[in-house]
Coordinates of N, CA and C and ligand atoms in Angstrom, one line a residue:
M7 N 40.7 27.6 -55.6 CA 40.1 28.8 -55.0 C 41.1 29.4 -54.1
S8 N 41.6 30.6 -54.5 CA 42.7 31.2 -53.7 C 42.1 32.2 -52.7
A9 N 41.3 33.2 -53.1 CA 40.8 34.1 -52.1 C 39.4 33.5 -51.6
P10 N 39.0 34.1 -50.4 CA 37.7 33.5 -49.9 C 36.5 33.9 -50.8
R11 N 35.6 33.1 -50.8 CA 34.3 33.4 -51.5 C 33.6 34.5 -50.7
P12 N 32.7 35.2 -51.3 CA 31.8 36.1 -50.6 C 31.0 35.3 -49.6
Q13 N 30.9 35.8 -48.3 CA 30.3 35.0 -47.2 C 28.9 35.4 -47.0
P14 N 28.0 34.5 -46.8 CA 26.7 34.8 -46.3 C 26.7 35.3 -44.9
R15 N 25.8 36.2 -44.5 CA 25.6 36.6 -43.1 C 24.7 35.6 -42.4
L16 N 25.3 34.9 -41.4 CA 24.5 33.9 -40.7 C 23.5 34.5 -39.8
D17 N 22.3 33.9 -39.8 CA 21.3 34.3 -38.8 C 20.6 33.0 -38.3
A18 N 19.6 33.2 -37.4 CA 19.0 32.0 -36.8 C 18.3 31.1 -37.9
D19 N 17.8 31.7 -39.0 CA 17.1 30.9 -40.0 C 18.0 30.2 -40.9
N20 N 19.2 30.8 -41.3 CA 20.0 30.2 -42.3 C 21.2 29.4 -41.8
R21 N 21.4 29.5 -40.5 CA 22.6 28.9 -39.9 C 22.7 27.4 -40.2
S22 N 21.6 26.7 -40.1 CA 21.7 25.2 -40.2 C 22.0 24.9 -41.7
F23 N 21.6 25.7 -42.6 CA 21.9 25.5 -44.0 C 23.4 25.7 -44.3
W24 N 23.9 26.8 -43.8 CA 25.3 27.1 -44.2 C 26.3 26.4 -43.3
T25 N 25.9 25.8 -42.2 CA 26.9 25.1 -41.3 C 26.7 23.6 -41.3
G26 N 25.6 23.1 -41.9 CA 25.3 21.6 -41.9 C 26.5 20.8 -42.4
G27 N 27.3 21.3 -43.3 CA 28.4 20.6 -43.8 C 29.4 20.2 -42.8
A28 N 29.4 20.9 -41.7 CA 30.4 20.5 -40.6 C 30.1 19.0 -40.1
D29 N 28.8 18.6 -40.3 CA 28.4 17.3 -40.0 C 28.1 16.4 -41.2
G30 N 28.5 17.0 -42.4 CA 28.3 16.3 -43.6 C 26.9 16.2 -44.1
E31 N 26.1 17.2 -43.6 CA 24.6 17.1 -43.9 C 24.2 18.4 -44.6
L32 N 23.4 18.1 -45.7 CA 22.7 19.2 -46.4 C 21.3 19.4 -45.6
R33 N 21.2 20.5 -45.0 CA 20.0 20.7 -44.2 C 19.1 21.8 -44.8
L34 N 17.8 21.5 -44.9 CA 16.8 22.5 -45.4 C 15.8 22.7 -44.4
M35 N 15.2 23.9 -44.3 CA 14.1 24.2 -43.4 C 12.9 23.4 -44.0
R36 N 12.1 22.8 -43.0 CA 10.9 22.1 -43.4 C 9.8 22.4 -42.4
C37 N 8.6 22.6 -43.0 CA 7.4 22.9 -42.1 C 7.0 21.6 -41.4
R38 N 6.8 21.7 -40.1 CA 6.4 20.5 -39.3 C 4.8 20.3 -39.5
D39 N 4.1 21.3 -40.0 CA 2.7 21.2 -40.1 C 2.3 20.6 -41.5
C40 N 2.8 21.2 -42.6 CA 2.4 20.7 -43.9 C 3.5 20.0 -44.7
A41 N 4.7 19.9 -44.1 CA 5.8 19.1 -44.6 C 6.5 19.7 -45.8
A42 N 6.1 20.9 -46.2 CA 6.8 21.6 -47.3 C 8.2 22.0 -46.9
F43 N 9.1 21.9 -47.8 CA 10.5 22.4 -47.6 C 10.5 23.9 -48.0
I44 N 11.3 24.7 -47.3 CA 11.3 26.1 -47.4 C 12.7 26.6 -47.7
H45 N 13.0 27.0 -48.9 CA 14.3 27.5 -49.3 C 14.2 28.6 -50.3
P46 N 14.9 29.7 -50.1 CA 15.8 30.0 -49.0 C 15.1 29.9 -47.6
P47 N 16.0 29.7 -46.5 CA 15.4 29.5 -45.2 C 14.6 30.7 -44.7
R48 N 13.5 30.5 -44.2 CA 12.7 31.5 -43.6 C 12.0 31.0 -42.3
P49 N 11.6 31.8 -41.4 CA 11.0 31.4 -40.1 C 9.5 31.0 -40.3
I50 N 8.9 31.3 -41.4 CA 7.5 31.0 -41.7 C 7.3 30.2 -42.9
C51 N 6.5 29.2 -42.9 CA 6.2 28.4 -44.1 C 5.5 29.2 -45.1
R52 N 6.0 29.1 -46.4 CA 5.4 29.8 -47.5 C 4.0 29.3 -47.8
K53 N 3.8 28.0 -47.6 CA 2.6 27.3 -48.0 C 1.5 27.6 -47.0
C54 N 1.7 27.3 -45.7 CA 0.6 27.4 -44.8 C 0.8 28.4 -43.7
L55 N 1.9 29.2 -43.8 CA 2.2 30.3 -42.9 C 2.5 29.9 -41.4
S56 N 2.7 28.6 -41.2 CA 3.0 28.1 -39.9 C 4.4 28.6 -39.5
E57 N 4.6 28.8 -38.2 CA 5.9 29.1 -37.7 C 6.6 27.9 -37.2
N58 N 6.0 26.7 -37.3 CA 6.5 25.5 -36.8 C 7.4 24.9 -37.9
V59 N 8.6 25.5 -38.0 CA 9.6 25.1 -39.0 C 10.9 24.7 -38.4
A60 N 11.6 23.8 -38.9 CA 12.9 23.3 -38.4 C 13.7 22.7 -39.5
P61 N 15.1 22.8 -39.3 CA 15.9 22.2 -40.3 C 15.9 20.7 -40.3
E62 N 16.0 20.1 -41.5 CA 16.0 18.7 -41.6 C 17.0 18.3 -42.7
A63 N 17.8 17.2 -42.4 CA 18.8 16.8 -43.4 C 18.1 16.1 -44.5
V64 N 18.6 16.3 -45.7 CA 18.1 15.6 -46.9 C 19.3 14.8 -47.4
A65 N 19.1 14.0 -48.4 CA 20.1 13.0 -48.9 C 21.3 13.7 -49.4
G66 N 21.2 14.9 -49.9 CA 22.4 15.5 -50.5 C 22.7 15.2 -51.9
T67 N 21.7 14.5 -52.6 CA 21.9 14.2 -54.0 C 20.8 15.0 -54.8
G68 N 21.0 15.1 -56.1 CA 20.0 15.8 -56.9 C 20.3 15.6 -58.3
M69 N 19.6 16.5 -59.1 CA 19.8 16.4 -60.6 C 19.9 17.8 -61.1
I70 N 20.8 18.0 -62.1 CA 21.0 19.3 -62.7 C 19.8 19.7 -63.5
D71 N 19.1 20.7 -63.1 CA 17.9 21.2 -63.8 C 18.2 22.1 -64.9
T72 N 19.2 22.9 -64.7 CA 19.7 23.8 -65.8 C 21.0 24.3 -65.4
F73 N 21.8 24.8 -66.3 CA 23.1 25.3 -65.9 C 23.6 26.3 -66.9
T74 N 24.7 27.1 -66.6 CA 25.4 27.9 -67.5 C 26.9 27.9 -67.2
I75 N 27.7 28.1 -68.1 CA 29.1 28.2 -67.9 C 29.6 29.7 -67.8
N76 N 30.2 30.1 -66.7 CA 30.6 31.4 -66.6 C 32.1 31.6 -66.9
Y77 N 32.4 32.5 -67.8 CA 33.8 32.7 -68.2 C 34.3 34.1 -67.7
Q78 N 33.4 34.9 -67.1 CA 33.8 36.2 -66.6 C 34.3 36.1 -65.2
K79 N 35.4 36.7 -64.9 CA 36.0 36.7 -63.6 C 35.3 37.8 -62.7
W80 N 34.2 37.4 -62.2 CA 33.4 38.4 -61.4 C 34.0 38.6 -60.0
H81 N 34.7 37.5 -59.5 CA 35.1 37.6 -58.1 C 36.5 36.9 -58.1
P82 N 37.5 37.5 -57.3 CA 38.8 36.9 -57.3 C 38.9 35.5 -56.8
A83 N 37.9 35.1 -56.0 CA 37.9 33.7 -55.4 C 37.5 32.6 -56.4
L84 N 36.9 33.0 -57.5 CA 36.3 32.0 -58.4 C 37.1 32.0 -59.7
D85 N 37.8 30.9 -59.8 CA 38.6 30.7 -61.1 C 37.7 30.3 -62.2
V86 N 37.9 31.0 -63.3 CA 37.0 30.7 -64.5 C 37.7 29.7 -65.4
P87 N 36.9 29.0 -66.3 CA 35.5 29.0 -66.3 C 34.9 28.1 -65.1
Y88 N 33.7 28.4 -64.8 CA 33.0 27.5 -63.8 C 31.5 27.4 -64.1
V89 N 30.9 26.3 -63.6 CA 29.5 26.0 -63.9 C 28.7 26.6 -62.8
I90 N 27.7 27.4 -63.2 CA 26.6 27.8 -62.2 C 25.4 26.9 -62.6
A91 N 24.9 26.1 -61.7 CA 23.8 25.2 -62.0 C 22.7 25.4 -61.0
R92 N 21.5 25.0 -61.5 CA 20.3 24.9 -60.6 C 20.1 23.4 -60.4
V93 N 20.2 23.0 -59.2 CA 20.1 21.6 -58.8 C 18.8 21.3 -58.1
A94 N 18.0 20.4 -58.7 CA 16.8 19.9 -58.0 C 17.2 18.9 -57.0
I95 N 16.8 19.2 -55.7 CA 17.3 18.4 -54.6 C 16.4 17.2 -54.3
D96 N 17.0 16.0 -54.3 CA 16.2 14.7 -54.1 C 15.5 14.8 -52.7
G97 N 14.3 14.4 -52.7 CA 13.5 14.3 -51.5 C 13.0 15.6 -51.0
A98 N 13.2 16.7 -51.7 CA 12.7 18.0 -51.3 C 12.0 18.6 -52.5
P99 N 10.8 18.2 -52.8 CA 10.1 18.7 -54.0 C 10.0 20.2 -54.0
G100 N 10.3 20.8 -55.2 CA 10.2 22.3 -55.3 C 11.5 23.0 -54.8
V101 N 12.5 22.3 -54.3 CA 13.7 23.0 -53.8 C 14.8 22.9 -54.9
F102 N 15.3 24.0 -55.3 CA 16.3 24.1 -56.3 C 17.4 24.9 -55.7
L103 N 18.7 24.4 -55.6 CA 19.8 25.2 -55.1 C 20.6 25.7 -56.3
T104 N 20.9 27.0 -56.3 CA 21.8 27.6 -57.3 C 23.2 27.4 -56.7
T105 N 24.1 26.7 -57.4 CA 25.3 26.3 -56.9 C 26.4 26.1 -58.0
N106 N 27.5 25.6 -57.6 CA 28.6 25.3 -58.6 C 28.7 23.8 -58.8
I107 N 29.0 23.4 -60.0 CA 29.3 22.0 -60.2 C 30.9 21.9 -60.3
V108 N 31.5 21.1 -59.4 CA 32.9 21.0 -59.3 C 33.4 19.6 -59.6
G109 N 34.7 19.5 -59.8 CA 35.3 18.1 -59.9 C 35.3 17.5 -61.3
C110 N 34.9 18.3 -62.3 CA 35.0 17.8 -63.6 C 35.1 19.0 -64.6
P111 N 35.6 18.7 -65.8 CA 35.7 19.8 -66.8 C 34.3 20.4 -67.1
V112 N 34.2 21.7 -67.3 CA 32.9 22.3 -67.5 C 32.1 21.8 -68.7
D113 N 32.9 21.2 -69.7 CA 32.1 20.7 -70.9 C 31.6 19.3 -70.6
E114 N 31.8 18.8 -69.4 CA 31.2 17.4 -69.1 C 29.9 17.5 -68.3
V115 N 29.5 18.8 -68.1 CA 28.2 19.0 -67.3 C 27.1 19.1 -68.3
D116 N 26.0 18.4 -67.9 CA 24.8 18.5 -68.8 C 23.5 18.4 -67.9
I117 N 22.4 18.9 -68.5 CA 21.1 18.9 -67.9 C 20.8 17.4 -67.6
G118 N 20.2 17.1 -66.5 CA 19.9 15.7 -66.2 C 20.9 15.0 -65.4
D119 N 22.1 15.5 -65.4 CA 23.2 14.8 -64.7 C 22.9 14.6 -63.2
R120 N 23.2 13.5 -62.6 CA 23.0 13.2 -61.2 C 24.2 13.8 -60.5
V121 N 24.0 14.5 -59.4 CA 25.0 15.1 -58.6 C 24.9 14.9 -57.1
R122 N 26.0 15.0 -56.4 CA 26.0 14.8 -54.9 C 26.7 16.1 -54.3
V123 N 26.2 16.5 -53.1 CA 26.8 17.6 -52.5 C 28.3 17.4 -52.1
K124 N 29.1 18.4 -52.2 CA 30.5 18.3 -51.8 C 30.7 19.7 -51.1
F125 N 30.9 19.7 -49.8 CA 31.0 20.9 -49.1 C 32.4 21.5 -49.2
E126 N 32.4 22.8 -49.4 CA 33.7 23.6 -49.4 C 33.7 24.5 -48.1
Q127 N 34.6 24.2 -47.2 CA 34.6 25.0 -46.0 C 35.4 26.3 -46.1
Q128 N 34.8 27.4 -45.6 CA 35.6 28.6 -45.4 C 35.2 29.2 -44.1
G129 N 36.0 29.1 -43.0 CA 35.6 29.5 -41.7 C 34.5 28.6 -41.2
E130 N 33.4 29.2 -40.7 CA 32.3 28.4 -40.2 C 31.3 28.1 -41.3
I131 N 31.5 28.6 -42.5 CA 30.6 28.4 -43.6 C 31.0 27.1 -44.4
Y132 N 30.0 26.3 -44.7 CA 30.3 25.1 -45.6 C 29.4 25.3 -46.8
Y133 N 30.0 25.7 -47.9 CA 29.3 26.0 -49.1 C 28.9 24.6 -49.8
P134 N 27.6 24.5 -50.0 CA 27.1 23.2 -50.6 C 27.3 23.3 -52.2
L135 N 28.5 22.8 -52.6 CA 28.8 22.7 -54.0 C 28.4 21.3 -54.4
F136 N 28.4 21.0 -55.7 CA 27.9 19.6 -56.1 C 28.9 19.1 -57.1
E137 N 29.1 17.7 -57.1 CA 29.9 17.1 -58.1 C 29.1 15.9 -58.7
K138 N 29.5 15.6 -59.9 CA 28.8 14.5 -60.7 C 28.9 13.2 -60.0
I139 N 27.9 12.4 -60.0 CA 27.9 11.0 -59.5 C 28.3 10.2 -60.7
V140 N 29.4 9.5 -60.6 CA 29.9 8.7 -61.8 C 29.9 7.3 -61.5
Ligands
ZN9 ZN1 3.6 24.6 -43.9

């Protein structure tokens, strides 16, 4: 990765998600009333409309739910080809992160593969990418 990735704009709701990697933690918003995870981060629970939500660290592992291989150079920061995957996050039912699978050739990625978060830091942002658990 030569140029910087496009950066998310940090706010009070998403800061814990994008900066949790500084402590090696994948953090998701969770409702303190009904226990639902809320992603993308929002200040109000989607299930029960409670405002009693706070970030919580999850295990940082998951399973590839689906994926595609991108060959188009849409952005100078992203060397092609690369895998865009939807990862079902362990311990957070209903949460799927759209992310990249890194650390292996693109043709070794498959649905059902177990993966673990691998943070890529750029400035104060820690992108939660994933690599296969081998
Ligand atoms: Zn709730």
